[in-house]
């Protein structure tokens, strides 16, 4: 059995004060949660949330990371900086980073390899746009993103990677992929990983679904064979919504 992994991507929401208050509430509410849970606040909110999460079962993530170790990269944040404030997982390749900030498969790959070399775990996001799905090239897109993103990552390092399948058309739109659609895409991603590594690596890979996950649809999604978790955006921002998602089981 693969462990359920529920992650909250706060995106550009929550100041340090609000984030700390919210994290404190989550610590209390999720003390008995059976799933692995992570929150990924904005960079400046991370230290305050890190303090609030101390000693809890909730992991701390970042939403992005520089593709260099240090130096003249104005506006960037390094792996070392993230680790020092308690981050253990970094989300890379999110569709908003790809679409709005020009992150290519090559940049995502460089960041993944750098994060792994710095002992950070990775949530690696992939997913197609509506135009790509309608053009019937869903599998081509997923194949390219998965194989290019994982280039140079070895089988041992794969235990530190979670893949998040986030169809772009389902993000923040209220349109969720049906459980069958999600399962089919996840099964395909698992097959691609199996062809790159081994059956064992593919079987133990955690694949999260992301895109309008809510308390009302999380159970049906998580019931699917290949859906092992959720990467939650909007519904990760309130106790009322995130707690029942994390405690779906
Ligand atoms: P929503 O849950 O708001 O659709 O966002 C999904 C997402 O992009 C998580 O990374």
XYZ file of C-alpha atoms and ligand atoms in Angstrom:
259
model
C 0.000 0.000 0.000
C 1.224 3.464 -0.882
C 0.928 6.036 1.921
C -1.655 8.774 1.288
C 0.059 12.149 0.872
C -2.018 15.348 1.056
C -0.225 18.622 0.327
C -1.467 22.198 0.518
C 0.031 24.649 -1.970
C -0.809 28.048 -0.506
C 0.392 29.838 -3.670
C 0.605 33.639 -3.076
C -1.640 33.635 -0.014
C -0.988 34.035 3.748
C 1.268 36.650 5.285
C 3.685 35.396 7.973
C 1.226 36.308 10.766
C -1.772 34.707 9.056
C 0.252 31.666 8.023
C 1.476 31.064 11.586
C -2.056 31.347 12.959
C -3.411 28.957 10.339
C -0.560 26.466 10.812
C -1.147 26.474 14.580
C -4.784 25.544 13.963
C -3.780 22.773 11.534
C -1.323 21.290 14.046
C -4.154 20.892 16.544
C -6.731 19.593 14.066
C -4.406 17.180 12.264
C -2.604 15.675 15.266
C -4.400 12.357 14.651
C -4.347 12.504 10.834
C -3.569 9.185 9.141
C -2.193 10.723 5.945
C 1.180 12.325 5.401
C 0.444 16.085 5.287
C 2.469 19.000 3.965
C 1.928 22.741 3.658
C 3.849 24.928 1.221
C 3.653 28.627 2.179
C 5.157 31.553 0.232
C 8.884 32.066 0.919
C 8.589 34.934 3.447
C 5.895 33.064 5.375
C 7.979 29.892 5.725
C 9.953 30.828 8.893
C 6.810 31.747 10.865
C 5.046 28.563 9.735
C 8.162 26.524 10.504
C 8.015 27.729 14.126
C 4.316 26.908 14.349
C 4.834 23.384 12.948
C 7.745 22.479 15.266
C 7.253 19.070 16.838
C 4.141 18.379 14.731
C 3.460 15.692 12.123
C 3.015 18.293 9.333
C 5.817 18.661 6.805
C 6.995 22.017 5.497
C 7.393 22.610 1.777
C 8.388 25.434 -0.561
C 6.671 26.306 -3.833
C 9.817 26.854 -5.871
C 13.613 26.973 -5.600
C 16.489 28.536 -7.559
C 18.257 26.421 -10.166
C 21.656 27.463 -8.787
C 23.289 26.891 -5.416
C 24.174 30.539 -4.674
C 25.400 33.723 -6.291
C 24.203 36.609 -8.427
C 20.590 35.537 -9.012
C 18.485 38.503 -7.941
C 15.153 37.541 -6.443
C 15.926 33.822 -6.131
C 15.940 31.546 -3.064
C 18.388 28.661 -2.684
C 18.020 25.098 -1.438
C 20.367 25.841 1.466
C 18.204 28.787 2.586
C 15.080 26.645 2.448
C 16.646 23.827 4.444
C 17.879 26.212 7.141
C 14.305 27.350 7.834
C 12.966 23.797 8.049
C 11.823 22.999 4.514
C 12.136 19.336 3.565
C 10.147 19.209 0.318
C 10.046 21.526 -2.688
C 7.281 21.750 -5.301
C 8.844 22.010 -8.765
C 7.405 22.337 -12.252
C 4.030 23.732 -11.176
C 2.011 24.745 -14.241
C 1.859 28.345 -12.994
C 5.668 28.439 -12.953
C 5.778 26.871 -16.417
C 3.105 29.121 -17.959
C 3.666 32.452 -16.176
C 7.415 32.363 -15.515
C 8.726 30.482 -18.510
C 9.984 27.355 -16.743
C 10.866 24.792 -19.374
C 11.271 21.045 -18.920
C 15.050 21.641 -18.873
C 14.804 24.200 -16.058
C 12.469 21.938 -14.088
C 14.909 19.061 -14.569
C 17.868 21.166 -13.382
C 15.921 22.184 -10.282
C 14.867 18.604 -9.525
C 18.443 17.348 -9.750
C 19.719 20.223 -7.626
C 17.026 19.715 -4.966
C 17.834 15.990 -4.734
C 21.570 16.711 -4.502
C 20.762 19.008 -1.555
C 18.689 16.329 0.220
C 15.351 17.958 -0.446
C 12.380 15.813 -1.449
C 10.459 16.936 -4.533
C 6.833 17.195 -5.589
C 7.230 17.208 -9.367
C 4.184 18.660 -11.166
C 3.041 17.652 -14.632
C -0.200 18.123 -16.551
C -1.762 19.095 -19.840
C -3.684 22.203 -20.923
C -7.253 21.978 -22.194
C -6.054 22.564 -25.768
C -3.575 19.692 -25.445
C -6.223 17.351 -24.022
C -8.687 18.282 -26.769
C -6.022 17.773 -29.417
C -5.629 14.206 -28.145
C -1.995 14.653 -27.106
C -2.396 14.156 -23.346
C -0.071 11.164 -23.303
C 2.570 12.848 -25.463
C 2.638 15.826 -23.102
C 2.857 13.661 -19.988
C 5.540 11.463 -21.577
C 7.642 14.500 -22.468
C 7.236 16.211 -19.086
C 7.973 13.042 -17.102
C 10.960 11.826 -19.133
C 12.534 15.287 -19.520
C 11.864 16.264 -15.905
C 13.422 13.085 -14.511
C 16.472 12.995 -16.789
C 19.552 12.084 -14.755
C 17.519 11.093 -11.671
C 18.516 7.593 -10.576
C 16.311 4.814 -9.232
C 17.398 5.361 -5.628
C 16.571 9.060 -5.822
C 13.079 8.218 -7.088
C 12.069 7.389 -3.496
C 12.367 11.144 -2.818
C 10.092 12.127 -5.696
C 6.328 12.506 -5.588
C 4.648 13.230 -8.921
C 1.637 15.574 -8.944
C -0.682 15.248 -11.933
C -2.394 18.607 -12.287
C -4.415 19.092 -15.470
C -4.087 22.838 -16.099
C -7.781 23.157 -17.016
C -8.786 21.884 -13.569
C -6.649 24.288 -11.530
C -8.651 26.984 -9.753
C -11.548 26.490 -12.165
C -13.855 24.335 -10.094
C -13.605 21.700 -12.855
C -12.186 18.516 -11.417
C -10.968 15.656 -13.563
C -13.297 12.724 -13.036
C -11.815 10.021 -10.828
C -11.535 7.833 -13.962
C -9.732 10.563 -15.942
C -7.321 11.118 -13.070
C -6.750 7.396 -12.631
C -6.030 6.904 -16.328
C -3.477 9.711 -16.393
C -1.866 8.448 -13.180
C -1.676 4.903 -14.542
C 0.033 6.249 -17.649
C 2.555 8.271 -15.595
C 3.258 5.149 -13.521
C 3.807 3.137 -16.704
C 6.232 5.740 -18.067
C 8.163 5.701 -14.784
C 8.156 1.889 -14.946
C 9.675 2.001 -18.420
C 12.372 4.438 -17.247
C 13.233 2.566 -14.042
C 11.803 -0.670 -12.673
C 8.371 -2.028 -11.863
C 9.233 -1.653 -8.185
C 10.078 2.051 -8.554
C 6.818 2.620 -10.441
C 4.732 0.681 -7.891
C 6.059 2.660 -4.941
C 5.811 6.066 -6.641
C 3.306 8.379 -4.912
C 1.189 10.216 -7.504
C -0.961 13.097 -6.271
C -3.881 14.573 -8.157
C -4.278 18.365 -8.189
C -7.007 20.591 -9.616
C -10.078 21.742 -7.669
C -9.745 19.066 -4.970
C -12.403 19.711 -2.319
C -13.831 17.911 0.726
C -16.698 16.761 -1.525
C -14.566 15.037 -4.179
C -11.448 13.893 -2.327
C -12.875 10.492 -1.286
C -13.840 9.474 -4.819
C -10.472 10.557 -6.182
C -8.528 8.803 -3.422
C -10.528 5.609 -3.983
C -8.872 5.181 -7.397
C -6.080 2.635 -7.642
C -3.429 5.026 -8.954
C -4.394 8.174 -7.005
C -2.231 8.275 -3.892
C -2.687 11.818 -2.712
C -3.733 15.343 -3.500
C -2.011 18.644 -4.170
C -4.560 21.182 -3.026
C -4.619 24.889 -3.887
C -7.683 26.978 -2.983
C -9.117 24.444 -0.533
C -5.827 24.275 1.391
C -6.362 27.800 2.749
C -9.020 27.178 5.394
C -9.306 24.741 8.290
C -12.886 23.994 7.236
C -11.770 22.662 3.870
C -8.219 21.401 4.328
C -8.809 19.355 7.476
C -11.552 17.148 5.962
C -9.437 16.704 2.826
C -6.411 15.613 4.870
C -8.677 13.356 6.973
C -10.547 11.928 3.966
C -10.018 8.416 5.350
P -6.757 24.371 -6.929
O -6.938 23.317 -5.877
O -7.040 25.764 -6.426
O -7.469 24.030 -8.194
O -5.174 24.393 -7.278
C -4.525 23.219 -7.577
C -3.067 23.481 -7.621
O -2.567 24.123 -8.535
C -2.249 22.972 -6.515
O -0.893 23.080 -6.802
